């Protein structure tokens, strides 16, 4: 209460709450900074990867169109086996799954 008054004293002004930091799971500010920087780099890499996948899809569409218009089949299974083997050799078993996803994106399901 304010002296000589029956009204309560005004609440003290409080500092604005700091903006919440992204949840990094880190226990120190240094680790959180390193994680935030690395996540930013991953986001950039993901953007580039997506662009490359889209480019691959467009090139694959040209190949399919030319193959079909010349009387061939839309899908060349021997070539797909080469691609699967290449990804497996470079990335191990998960590489095969990645290659299958890329093939499906590029030519659709068969």
Coordinates of C-alpha atoms in Angstrom, one line a residue:
X1 CA 0.0 0.0 0.0
X2 CA 1.0 3.5 -0.7
X3 CA 1.5 5.5 2.6
X4 CA -1.6 7.5 3.4
X5 CA -3.6 5.7 0.7
X6 CA -5.8 2.6 0.7
X7 CA -4.7 1.6 -2.9
X8 CA -2.0 -1.0 -3.3
X9 CA 1.4 0.0 -4.6
X10 CA 1.9 -0.4 -8.3
X11 CA 3.7 -3.6 -9.4
X12 CA 7.4 -3.0 -10.3
X13 CA 8.1 -3.1 -14.0
X14 CA 9.6 -6.4 -15.0
X15 CA 12.2 -7.0 -17.7
X16 CA 10.8 -8.6 -20.8
X17 CA 11.3 -12.4 -20.9
X18 CA 14.2 -13.5 -23.1
X19 CA 13.2 -15.1 -26.4
X20 CA 13.1 -18.9 -26.1
X21 CA 16.1 -20.5 -27.6
X22 CA 15.5 -23.4 -30.0
X23 CA 15.6 -26.7 -28.1
X24 CA 19.0 -28.2 -28.8
X25 CA 19.2 -30.6 -25.9
X26 CA 22.5 -29.0 -25.0
X27 CA 23.5 -28.4 -21.4
X28 CA 25.8 -25.4 -22.1
X29 CA 25.5 -22.2 -24.1
X30 CA 28.6 -23.2 -26.1
X31 CA 27.2 -26.6 -27.1
X32 CA 23.8 -25.0 -27.9
X33 CA 25.6 -22.5 -30.2
X34 CA 27.6 -25.3 -31.9
X35 CA 24.4 -27.3 -32.4
X36 CA 22.5 -24.3 -33.7
X37 CA 25.3 -23.5 -36.2
X38 CA 25.4 -27.2 -37.3
X39 CA 21.7 -27.3 -37.8
X40 CA 21.8 -24.2 -40.0
X41 CA 24.4 -26.0 -42.1
X42 CA 22.2 -29.1 -42.3
X43 CA 19.3 -27.0 -43.4
X44 CA 21.4 -25.5 -46.2
X45 CA 22.6 -28.9 -47.2
X46 CA 19.0 -30.2 -47.2
X47 CA 18.0 -27.4 -49.5
X48 CA 20.7 -28.2 -51.9
X49 CA 19.9 -31.9 -51.8
X50 CA 16.2 -31.2 -52.5
X51 CA 17.3 -29.1 -55.5
X52 CA 19.5 -31.8 -56.8
X53 CA 16.7 -34.4 -56.4
X54 CA 14.4 -32.2 -58.4
X55 CA 17.0 -31.8 -61.1
X56 CA 17.5 -35.5 -61.2
X57 CA 13.7 -36.0 -61.6
X58 CA 13.7 -33.6 -64.5
X59 CA 16.6 -35.4 -66.2
X60 CA 14.9 -38.7 -65.7
X61 CA 11.7 -37.4 -67.3
X62 CA 13.7 -36.5 -70.4
X63 CA 15.2 -40.0 -70.5
X64 CA 11.9 -41.7 -70.1
X65 CA 10.2 -39.5 -72.7
X66 CA 13.0 -40.2 -75.2
X67 CA 13.0 -43.9 -74.5
X68 CA 9.2 -44.3 -74.8
X69 CA 9.0 -42.1 -77.9
X70 CA 11.6 -44.3 -79.6
X71 CA 9.5 -47.4 -78.9
X72 CA 11.4 -48.5 -75.8
X73 CA 10.2 -49.2 -72.3
X74 CA 9.8 -46.5 -69.8
X75 CA 12.0 -48.3 -67.2
X76 CA 15.4 -49.8 -67.8
X77 CA 15.8 -52.4 -64.9
X78 CA 19.4 -53.1 -65.7
X79 CA 20.3 -49.4 -65.3
X80 CA 18.3 -49.3 -62.1
X81 CA 20.3 -52.3 -60.7
X82 CA 23.5 -50.3 -61.5
X83 CA 22.2 -47.3 -59.6
X84 CA 21.2 -49.5 -56.6
X85 CA 24.6 -51.2 -56.5
X86 CA 26.4 -47.8 -56.7
X87 CA 24.4 -46.4 -53.8
X88 CA 24.9 -49.6 -51.7
X89 CA 28.6 -49.6 -52.4
X90 CA 29.0 -46.0 -51.4
X91 CA 26.6 -45.8 -48.4
X92 CA 26.0 -49.4 -47.3
X93 CA 22.5 -51.0 -46.9
X94 CA 20.8 -47.6 -46.2
X95 CA 22.2 -46.4 -49.5
X96 CA 20.0 -49.0 -51.3
X97 CA 16.9 -47.6 -49.6
X98 CA 17.9 -44.1 -50.5
X99 CA 18.4 -45.2 -54.2
X100 CA 15.0 -46.9 -54.2
X101 CA 13.4 -43.6 -53.0
X102 CA 15.3 -41.6 -55.6
X103 CA 14.2 -44.0 -58.3
X104 CA 10.6 -43.9 -57.2
X105 CA 10.7 -40.1 -57.2
X106 CA 12.3 -40.1 -60.6
X107 CA 10.2 -42.7 -62.5
X108 CA 7.2 -43.4 -60.2
X109 CA 6.2 -46.8 -58.9
X110 CA 6.5 -49.8 -61.1

